[in-house]
Structures are given as structure tokens and as C-alpha cells.
Short mmCIF file of C-alpha atoms in Angstrom, two decimals:
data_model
loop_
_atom_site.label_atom_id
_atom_site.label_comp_id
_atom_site.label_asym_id
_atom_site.label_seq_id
_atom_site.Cartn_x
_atom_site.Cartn_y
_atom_site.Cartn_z
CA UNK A 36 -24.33 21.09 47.29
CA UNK A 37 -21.08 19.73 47.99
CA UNK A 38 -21.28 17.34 44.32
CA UNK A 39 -22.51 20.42 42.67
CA UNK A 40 -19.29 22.80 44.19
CA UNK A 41 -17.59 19.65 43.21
CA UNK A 42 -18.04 19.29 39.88
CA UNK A 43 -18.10 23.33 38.96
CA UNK A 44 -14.28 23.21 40.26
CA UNK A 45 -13.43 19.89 38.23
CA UNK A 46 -14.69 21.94 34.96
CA UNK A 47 -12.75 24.89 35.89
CA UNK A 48 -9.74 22.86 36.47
CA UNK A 49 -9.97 21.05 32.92
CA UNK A 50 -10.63 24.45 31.13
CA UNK A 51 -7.85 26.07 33.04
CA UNK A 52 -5.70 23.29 31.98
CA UNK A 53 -6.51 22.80 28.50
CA UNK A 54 -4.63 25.97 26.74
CA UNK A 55 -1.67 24.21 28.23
CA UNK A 56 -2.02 20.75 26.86
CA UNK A 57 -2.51 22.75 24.11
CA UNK A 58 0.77 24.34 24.58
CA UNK A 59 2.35 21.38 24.87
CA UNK A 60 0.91 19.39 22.38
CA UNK A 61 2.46 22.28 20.15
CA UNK A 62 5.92 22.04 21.27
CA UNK A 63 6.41 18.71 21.70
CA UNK A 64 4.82 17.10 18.71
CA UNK A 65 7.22 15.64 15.99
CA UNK A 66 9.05 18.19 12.98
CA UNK A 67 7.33 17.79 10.22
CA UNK A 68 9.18 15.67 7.73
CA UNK A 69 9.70 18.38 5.35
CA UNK A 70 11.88 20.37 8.13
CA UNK A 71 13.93 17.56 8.40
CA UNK A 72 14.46 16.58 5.09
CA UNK A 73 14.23 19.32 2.37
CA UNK A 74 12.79 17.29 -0.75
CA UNK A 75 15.72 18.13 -2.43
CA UNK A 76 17.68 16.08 -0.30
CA UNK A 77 15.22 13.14 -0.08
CA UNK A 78 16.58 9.79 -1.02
CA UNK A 79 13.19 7.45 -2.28
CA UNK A 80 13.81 4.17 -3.21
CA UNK A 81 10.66 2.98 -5.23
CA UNK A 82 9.90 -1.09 -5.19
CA UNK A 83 7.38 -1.89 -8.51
CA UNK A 84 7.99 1.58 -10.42
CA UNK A 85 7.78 0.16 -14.06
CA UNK A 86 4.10 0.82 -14.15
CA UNK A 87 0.49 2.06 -12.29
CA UNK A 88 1.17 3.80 -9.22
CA UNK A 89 4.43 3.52 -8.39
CA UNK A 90 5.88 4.83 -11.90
CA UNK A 91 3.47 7.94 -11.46
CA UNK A 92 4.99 8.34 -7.26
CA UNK A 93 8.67 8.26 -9.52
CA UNK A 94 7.39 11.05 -11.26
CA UNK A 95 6.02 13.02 -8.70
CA UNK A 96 8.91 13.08 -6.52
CA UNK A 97 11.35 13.47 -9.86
CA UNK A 98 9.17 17.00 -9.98
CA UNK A 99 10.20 17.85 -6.54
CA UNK A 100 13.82 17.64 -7.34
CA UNK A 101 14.24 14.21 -5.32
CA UNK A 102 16.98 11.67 -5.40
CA UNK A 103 15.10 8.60 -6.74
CA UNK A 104 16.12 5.10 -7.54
CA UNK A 105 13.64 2.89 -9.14
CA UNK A 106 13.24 -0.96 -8.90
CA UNK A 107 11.05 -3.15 -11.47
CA UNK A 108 11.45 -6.68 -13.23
CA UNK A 109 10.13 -5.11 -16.77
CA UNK A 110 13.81 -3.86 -17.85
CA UNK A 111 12.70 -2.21 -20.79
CA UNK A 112 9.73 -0.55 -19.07
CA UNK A 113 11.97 0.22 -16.25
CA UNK A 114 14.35 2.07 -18.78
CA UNK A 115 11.30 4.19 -19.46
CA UNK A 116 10.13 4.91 -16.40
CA UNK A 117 13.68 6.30 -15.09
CA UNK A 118 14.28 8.19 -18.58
CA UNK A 119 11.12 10.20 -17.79
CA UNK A 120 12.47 11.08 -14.17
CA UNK A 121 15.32 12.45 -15.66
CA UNK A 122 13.62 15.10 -18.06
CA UNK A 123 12.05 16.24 -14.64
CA UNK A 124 14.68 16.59 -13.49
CA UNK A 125 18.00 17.62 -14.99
CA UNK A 126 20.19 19.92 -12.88
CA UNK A 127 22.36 17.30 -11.94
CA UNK A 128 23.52 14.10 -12.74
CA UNK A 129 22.92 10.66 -10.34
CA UNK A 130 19.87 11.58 -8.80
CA UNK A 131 17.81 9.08 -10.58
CA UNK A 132 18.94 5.52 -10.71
CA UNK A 133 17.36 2.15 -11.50
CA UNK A 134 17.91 -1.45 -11.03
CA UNK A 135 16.14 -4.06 -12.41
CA UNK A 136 14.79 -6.71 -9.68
CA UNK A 137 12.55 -8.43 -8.26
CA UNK A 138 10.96 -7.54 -4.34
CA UNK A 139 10.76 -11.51 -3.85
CA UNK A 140 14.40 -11.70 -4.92
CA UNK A 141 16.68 -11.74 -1.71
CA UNK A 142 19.39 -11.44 -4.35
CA UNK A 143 18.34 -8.47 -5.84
CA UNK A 144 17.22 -6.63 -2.87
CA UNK A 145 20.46 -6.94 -1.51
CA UNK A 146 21.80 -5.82 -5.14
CA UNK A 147 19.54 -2.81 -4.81
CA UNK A 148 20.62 -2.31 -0.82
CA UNK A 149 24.59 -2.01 -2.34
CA UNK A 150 23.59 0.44 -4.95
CA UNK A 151 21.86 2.88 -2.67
CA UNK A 152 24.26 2.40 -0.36
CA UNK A 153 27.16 3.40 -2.88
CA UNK A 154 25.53 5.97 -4.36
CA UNK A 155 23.81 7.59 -2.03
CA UNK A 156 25.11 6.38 1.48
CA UNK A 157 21.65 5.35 2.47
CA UNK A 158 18.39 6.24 1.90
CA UNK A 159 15.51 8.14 3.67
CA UNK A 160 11.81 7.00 1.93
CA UNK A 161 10.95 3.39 1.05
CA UNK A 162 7.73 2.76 -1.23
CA UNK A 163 6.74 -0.56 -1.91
CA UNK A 164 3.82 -0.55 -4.59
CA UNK A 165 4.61 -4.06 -6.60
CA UNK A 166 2.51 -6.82 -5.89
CA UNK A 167 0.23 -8.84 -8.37
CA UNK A 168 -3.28 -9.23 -8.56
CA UNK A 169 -5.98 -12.08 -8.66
CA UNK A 170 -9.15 -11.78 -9.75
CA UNK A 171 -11.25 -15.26 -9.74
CA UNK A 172 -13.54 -16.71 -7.23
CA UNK A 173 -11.05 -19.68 -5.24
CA UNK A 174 -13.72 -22.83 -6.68
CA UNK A 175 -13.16 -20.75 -9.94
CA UNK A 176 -9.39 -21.23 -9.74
CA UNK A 177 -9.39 -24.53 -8.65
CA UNK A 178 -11.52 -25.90 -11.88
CA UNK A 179 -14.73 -26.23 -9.47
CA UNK A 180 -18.44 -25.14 -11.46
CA UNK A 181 -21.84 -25.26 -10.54
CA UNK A 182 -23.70 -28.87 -11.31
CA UNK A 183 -26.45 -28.46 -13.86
CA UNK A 184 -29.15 -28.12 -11.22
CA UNK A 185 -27.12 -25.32 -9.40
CA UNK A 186 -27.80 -26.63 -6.14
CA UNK A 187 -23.94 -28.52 -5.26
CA UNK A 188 -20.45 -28.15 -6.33
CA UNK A 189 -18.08 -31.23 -7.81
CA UNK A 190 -15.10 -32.13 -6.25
CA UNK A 191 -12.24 -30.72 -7.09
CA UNK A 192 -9.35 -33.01 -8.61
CA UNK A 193 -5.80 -33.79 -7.58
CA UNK A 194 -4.29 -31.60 -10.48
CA UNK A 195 -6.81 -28.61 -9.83
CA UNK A 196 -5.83 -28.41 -6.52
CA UNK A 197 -1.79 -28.58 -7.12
CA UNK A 198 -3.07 -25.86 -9.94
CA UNK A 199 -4.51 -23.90 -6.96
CA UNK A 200 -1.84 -24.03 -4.27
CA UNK A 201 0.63 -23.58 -7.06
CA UNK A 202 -1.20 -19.93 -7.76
CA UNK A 203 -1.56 -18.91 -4.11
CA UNK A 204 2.01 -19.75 -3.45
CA UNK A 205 2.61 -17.04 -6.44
CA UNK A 206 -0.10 -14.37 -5.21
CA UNK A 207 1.73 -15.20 -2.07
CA UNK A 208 5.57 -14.34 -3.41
CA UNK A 209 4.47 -11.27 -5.25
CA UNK A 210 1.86 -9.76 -2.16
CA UNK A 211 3.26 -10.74 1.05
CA UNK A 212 7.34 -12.33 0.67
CA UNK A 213 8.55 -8.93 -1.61
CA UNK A 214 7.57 -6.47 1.37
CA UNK A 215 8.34 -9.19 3.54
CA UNK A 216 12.30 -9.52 2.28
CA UNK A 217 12.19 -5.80 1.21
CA UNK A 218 11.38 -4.92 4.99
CA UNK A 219 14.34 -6.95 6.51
CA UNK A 220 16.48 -5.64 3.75
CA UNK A 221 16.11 -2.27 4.28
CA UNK A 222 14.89 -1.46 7.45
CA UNK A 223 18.31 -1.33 9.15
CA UNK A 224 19.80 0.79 6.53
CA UNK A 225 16.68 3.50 7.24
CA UNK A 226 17.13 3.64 10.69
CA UNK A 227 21.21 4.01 10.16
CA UNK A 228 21.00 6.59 7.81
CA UNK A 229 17.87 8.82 7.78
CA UNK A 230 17.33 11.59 10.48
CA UNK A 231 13.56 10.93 9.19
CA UNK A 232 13.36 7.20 7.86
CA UNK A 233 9.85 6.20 6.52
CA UNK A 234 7.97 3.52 4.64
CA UNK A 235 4.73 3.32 2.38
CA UNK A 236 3.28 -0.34 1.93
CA UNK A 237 0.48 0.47 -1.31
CA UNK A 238 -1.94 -2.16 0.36
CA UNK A 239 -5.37 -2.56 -0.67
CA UNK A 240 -9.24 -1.85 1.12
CA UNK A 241 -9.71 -5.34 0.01
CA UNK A 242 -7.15 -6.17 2.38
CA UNK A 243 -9.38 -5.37 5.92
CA UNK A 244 -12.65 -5.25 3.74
CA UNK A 245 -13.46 -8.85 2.03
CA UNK A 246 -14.70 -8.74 -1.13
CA UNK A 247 -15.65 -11.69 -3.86
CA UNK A 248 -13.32 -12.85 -6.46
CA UNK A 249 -10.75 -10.96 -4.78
CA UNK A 250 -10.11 -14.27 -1.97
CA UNK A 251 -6.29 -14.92 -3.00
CA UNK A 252 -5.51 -11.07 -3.76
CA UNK A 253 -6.68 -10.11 -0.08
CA UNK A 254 -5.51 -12.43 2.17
CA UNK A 255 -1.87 -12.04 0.36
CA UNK A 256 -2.35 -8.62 0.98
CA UNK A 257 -3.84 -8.86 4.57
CA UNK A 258 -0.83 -10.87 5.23
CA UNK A 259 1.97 -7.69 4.18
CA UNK A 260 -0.69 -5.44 5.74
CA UNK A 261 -0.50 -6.78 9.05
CA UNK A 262 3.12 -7.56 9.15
CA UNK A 263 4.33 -3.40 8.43
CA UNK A 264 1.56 -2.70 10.96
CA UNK A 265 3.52 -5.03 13.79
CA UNK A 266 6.80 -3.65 12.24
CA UNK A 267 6.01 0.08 12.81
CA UNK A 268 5.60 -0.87 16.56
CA UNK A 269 8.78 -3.18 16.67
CA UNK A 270 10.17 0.23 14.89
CA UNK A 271 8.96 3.22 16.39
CA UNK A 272 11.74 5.67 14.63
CA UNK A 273 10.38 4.76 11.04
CA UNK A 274 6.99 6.36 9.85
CA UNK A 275 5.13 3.49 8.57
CA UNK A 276 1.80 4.49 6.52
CA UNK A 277 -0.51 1.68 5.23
CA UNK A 278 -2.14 3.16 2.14
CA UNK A 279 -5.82 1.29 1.71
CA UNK A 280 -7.10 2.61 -1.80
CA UNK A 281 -10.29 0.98 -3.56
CA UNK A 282 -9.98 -0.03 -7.04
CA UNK A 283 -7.38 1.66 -9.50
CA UNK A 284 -6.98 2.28 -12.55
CA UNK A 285 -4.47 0.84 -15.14
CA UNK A 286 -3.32 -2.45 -16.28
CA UNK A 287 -2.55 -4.11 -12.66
CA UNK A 288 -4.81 -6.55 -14.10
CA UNK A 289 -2.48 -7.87 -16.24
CA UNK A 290 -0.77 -9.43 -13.51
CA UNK A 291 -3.27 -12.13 -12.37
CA UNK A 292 -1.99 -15.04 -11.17
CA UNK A 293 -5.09 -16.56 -11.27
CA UNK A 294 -6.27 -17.73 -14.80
CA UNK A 295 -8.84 -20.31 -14.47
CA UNK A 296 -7.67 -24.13 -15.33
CA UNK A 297 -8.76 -24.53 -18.90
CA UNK A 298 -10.50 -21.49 -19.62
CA UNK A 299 -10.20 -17.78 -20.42
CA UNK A 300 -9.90 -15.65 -16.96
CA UNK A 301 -13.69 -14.10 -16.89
CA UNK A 302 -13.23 -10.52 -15.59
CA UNK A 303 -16.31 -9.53 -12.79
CA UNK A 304 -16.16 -5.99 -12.00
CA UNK A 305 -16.53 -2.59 -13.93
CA UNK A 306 -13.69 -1.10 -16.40
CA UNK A 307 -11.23 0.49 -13.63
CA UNK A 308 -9.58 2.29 -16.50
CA UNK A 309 -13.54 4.02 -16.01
CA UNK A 310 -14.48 3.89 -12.48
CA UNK A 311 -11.31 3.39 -10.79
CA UNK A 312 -9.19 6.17 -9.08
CA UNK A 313 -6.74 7.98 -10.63
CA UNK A 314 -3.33 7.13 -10.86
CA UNK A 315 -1.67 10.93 -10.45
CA UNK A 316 -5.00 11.64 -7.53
CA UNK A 317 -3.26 8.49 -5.60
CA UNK A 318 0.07 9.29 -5.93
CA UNK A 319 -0.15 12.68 -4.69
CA UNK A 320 -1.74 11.31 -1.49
CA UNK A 321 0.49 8.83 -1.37
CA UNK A 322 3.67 11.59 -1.48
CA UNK A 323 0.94 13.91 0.74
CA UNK A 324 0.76 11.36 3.25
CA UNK A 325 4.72 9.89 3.76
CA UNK A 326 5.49 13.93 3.94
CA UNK A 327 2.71 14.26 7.20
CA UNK A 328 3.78 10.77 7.88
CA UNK A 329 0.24 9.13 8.29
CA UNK A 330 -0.03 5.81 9.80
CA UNK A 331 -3.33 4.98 7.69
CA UNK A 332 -4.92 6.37 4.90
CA UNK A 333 -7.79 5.08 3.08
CA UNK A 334 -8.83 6.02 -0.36
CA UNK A 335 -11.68 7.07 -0.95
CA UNK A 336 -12.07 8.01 2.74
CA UNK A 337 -15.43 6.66 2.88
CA UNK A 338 -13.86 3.13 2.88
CA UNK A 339 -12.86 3.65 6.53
CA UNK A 340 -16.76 4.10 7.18
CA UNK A 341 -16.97 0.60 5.58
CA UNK A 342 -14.27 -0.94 7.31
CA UNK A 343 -16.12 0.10 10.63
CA UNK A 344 -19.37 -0.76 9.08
CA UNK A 345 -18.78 -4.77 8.23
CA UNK A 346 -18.47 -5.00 12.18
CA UNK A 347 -21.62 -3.21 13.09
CA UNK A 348 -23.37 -4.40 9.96
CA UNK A 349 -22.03 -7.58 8.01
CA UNK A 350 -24.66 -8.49 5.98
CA UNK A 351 -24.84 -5.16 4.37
CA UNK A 352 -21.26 -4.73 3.23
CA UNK A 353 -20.67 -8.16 1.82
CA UNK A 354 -24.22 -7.64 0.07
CA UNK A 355 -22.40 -4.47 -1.94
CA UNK A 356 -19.71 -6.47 -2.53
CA UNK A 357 -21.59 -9.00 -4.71
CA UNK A 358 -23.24 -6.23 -6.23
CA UNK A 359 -19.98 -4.35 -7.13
CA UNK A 360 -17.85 -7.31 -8.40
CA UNK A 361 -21.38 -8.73 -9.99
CA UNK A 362 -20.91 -12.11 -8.29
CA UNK A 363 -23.71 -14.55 -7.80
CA UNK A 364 -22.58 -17.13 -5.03
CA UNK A 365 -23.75 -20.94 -5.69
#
């Protein structure tokens, strides 16, 4: 009798008290970015906005009446990509700038640093979408095929394997070393200048869910993924949000670092320019999520299923992953 009495007054006692967690919850949860930073007054610095995503995010926030400066090595592109902001927006001169660089350049991140600076005192968002991609199974890369009986591999030779190292080190400078030098570049100016700093890292689902062909491309991307995640706790007043999309589409392609030695690069999976998302449909989360200042988002949300899944089930999830990328393994 006593238990029951017991355990009656321990339920009223966490109903009574719920309305007030409730309560406080309310009151003491943080502004929403938007109060603190009318969009009008946001200042987004965009690293890798020549192209793909990050052109489309310029053009998004251009809409909103954003100050924007845009970073990309493609200087022609780049003169593009900023003249479009403008016609979005053209109530006042200086609100959209853009400097050529690149994110693994210390030099011209610290260019880029000076402009904001003089421009704009400072700046409040920080999106990092450049990066490059590879596409080819590691043996692939390294000049390593199937013998004729399909049952063991060759070795590989000195000059495929300097080939190999030679294009991780540049998967390696484009995926992990630009956040990497773009994070120690600007992170002190955000947390100087912004009542509501934040940063968006465009990762990759490939990056927490392996996937064939894709060996270089997601453990570069792992690597940047894991860093901004220790950085948001080293930095608790910036917003960090790790943005995990599956496949998009575009010409991101275009960027492997991987081409085979000696051959033409053999492309595995389906036509993203069919079957991937959509630029604009990621960009708008993207935007969507820095505003509500998410800490992960994956895209399609289903992938975080699969990220939980290749714990509980493996087998399964690297199965689909030869099916989707139409890999056979030797």
C-alpha cells in the first residue's frame, strides 16, 4: 500500500511540475536568430559560391535583402554569380561583394577576413560549401584491376601509389584544410562581431554513412565533419549546423580529383542532374536551418534512419550501397 501511495504522489508531483518546465523551457530558451538579426542586416560570407549550392544559398539570401560577400577560385564564374545577387537586390550599393580565393589559401582567407572586415566591420553567417569530389574505387585510383580469373588483385606500383597519395593529399586540401583554415580564420572575427555568430559546413551523408567509390571523398569529408562538430563545443556562442545531404545535383562532378591512372574516370552511379536533390530545395534548408540554428540536418531525412541503421544492421546498408553506386567488389 505504502509503494502504491508512493508512486500515485511521484506522478502527481511530475504532472504538477511539468506546465512549469514548460514555462521555463519557454522563457529561457535562446531568441530566435531572426530577432536578433533582421535579414536585412545579416552579413553572410559564402566560401565556394561560383557554382551548385553555394551560388544558389548567394541567391537566396540576395532575395532577402542580405549583405553578402562571395568567395570562389572561378573569377569569371564568380563575376557571374555576384552580378546576379545584385539584380536581387538593388536598393543600395555594397551589399554584395566578391573576392576571388581559394578556402585552402591562408593568403586569401586572410585577404577575404580584411575585406569583410573593411567593409562591413565583421560579419555574422559563415557558409562553407566548396570542397571537391572523388568518385573512383581507391584500387581504381591507384592503377590496381582485377586478374583475368577475378579471384586476386596485382600489386600496385611505385608510381601508382605516389599517383594515389598525390590525389588524396588534393581531396584532402579541397575537403578538410579549406574549412580547416577558413575556421581559424574566421572564427574570432564571428564571435567579436556578431550578437548571433553562426556557421554552416555543406558536409555530406557519405561522410558518417560509407559508401563505395566514394572512399577518398568521405573520409576528407569525415575529417571537416568531425572537426566543426569538436569546434561548436570548443565554441559554444557560434551556431554550428552540419548539413548531411545525399547526392546533388549539378556539375560537382567536375571536380574529381580522382581520374584513374591511364584511363578515362568511369562514372558508377545514376545521372544526379536526374535523381539527385535539388539545388534551390537544399538551399532553402540550408538558409531554413542557420535561421533556427540546427546543429544537424540530414537531407533527405530518412538518411538519419540509415545512419542509425548501419549500427543495428551493417550488412544491409553497405548492401544498398553497392546497389546504388552499381559496384561489384572483387
Amino acid at each position: 500500500m505504502f509503494d502504491s501511495h508512493f508512486n500515485i504522489t511521484t506522478v502527481k508531483l511530475v504532472l504538477g511540475a511539468l506546465p512549469l518546465a514548460l514555462i521555463l523551457f519557454w522563457y529561457l530558451r535562446p531568441a530566435p536568430r531572426l530577432t536578433q538579426i533582421p535579414p536585412t542586416q545579416e552579413r553572410v560570407l559564402i566560401l565556394g559560391a561560383t557554382s551548385g549550392v553555394g551560388r544558389t544559398v548567394a541567391h537566396q539570401y540576395a532575395k532577402r535583402g542580405a549583405r553578402i560577400c562571395l568567395v570562389g577560385r572561378r573569377e569569371s564564374m564568380l563575376d557571374e554569380a555576384a552580378e546576379e545577387c545584385r539584380k536581387e537586390w538593388v536598393c543600395e550599393s555594397g551589399r554584395v561583394l566578391h573576392v576571388r580565393g581559394d578556402c585552402a589559401s591562408v593568403e586569401d582567407m586572410t585577404k577575404v577576413r580584411d575585406t569583410v572586415i573593411k567593409e562591413w566591420d565583421g560579419i555574422d553567417t559563415l557558409i562553407i560549401t566548396a570542397g571537391v569530389s572523388a568518385l573512383q574505387p581507391l584500387m581504381t585510383v591507384a592503377g590496381v584491376t582485377s586478374s583475368k580469373d577475378g579471384l586476386s588483385l596485382p600489386h600496385a606500383t611505385a608510381e601508382a601509389i605516389h599517383h594515389a597519395v598525390g590525389v588524396a593529399k588534393a581531396a584532402t586540401n579541397g575537403n578538410f584544410f579549406g574549412p580547416y583554415i577558413a575556421a581559424i580564420t574566421f572564427i574570432p572575427l564571428l564571435t567579436s562581431c556578431s550578437i548571433s555568430p553562426s556557421i554552416l559546413l555543406l558536409s555530406s551523408a557519405a561522410a558518417i554513412i560509407p559508401a563505395p567509390t566514394r572512399t577518398l571523398y568521405a573520409s576528407t569529408k569525415s575529417a571537416s565533419q568531425m572537426l566543426f562538430q569538436a569546434l561548436a563545443i570548443e565554441h559554444p556562442r557560434i551556431s554550428f549546423t552540419s548539413f548531411l545531404p545525399a547526392t546533388i545535383e549539378g556539375d560537382f562532378r567536375a571536380s574529381a580529383v580522382d581520374t584513374p591512372l591511364n584511363s578515362a574516370p568511369v562514372i558508377h552511379e545514376a545521372d544526379p542532374n536526374k535523381h539527385g536533390l535539388r539545388r534551390e530545395v537544399v538551399a532553402t534548408r540550408c538558409v531554413q536551418a542557420i535561421d533556427h540554428k540546427e546543429k544537424t540536418v540530414f537531407m533527405p531525412r530518412y538518411m538519419r534512419i540509415a545512419h542509425i541503421l548501419y549500427w543495428v544492421w551493417p550488412s544491409y546498408v553497405e548492401w544498398r550501397g553497392r546497389v546504388k553506386y552499381n559496384f561489384r567488389a572483387d
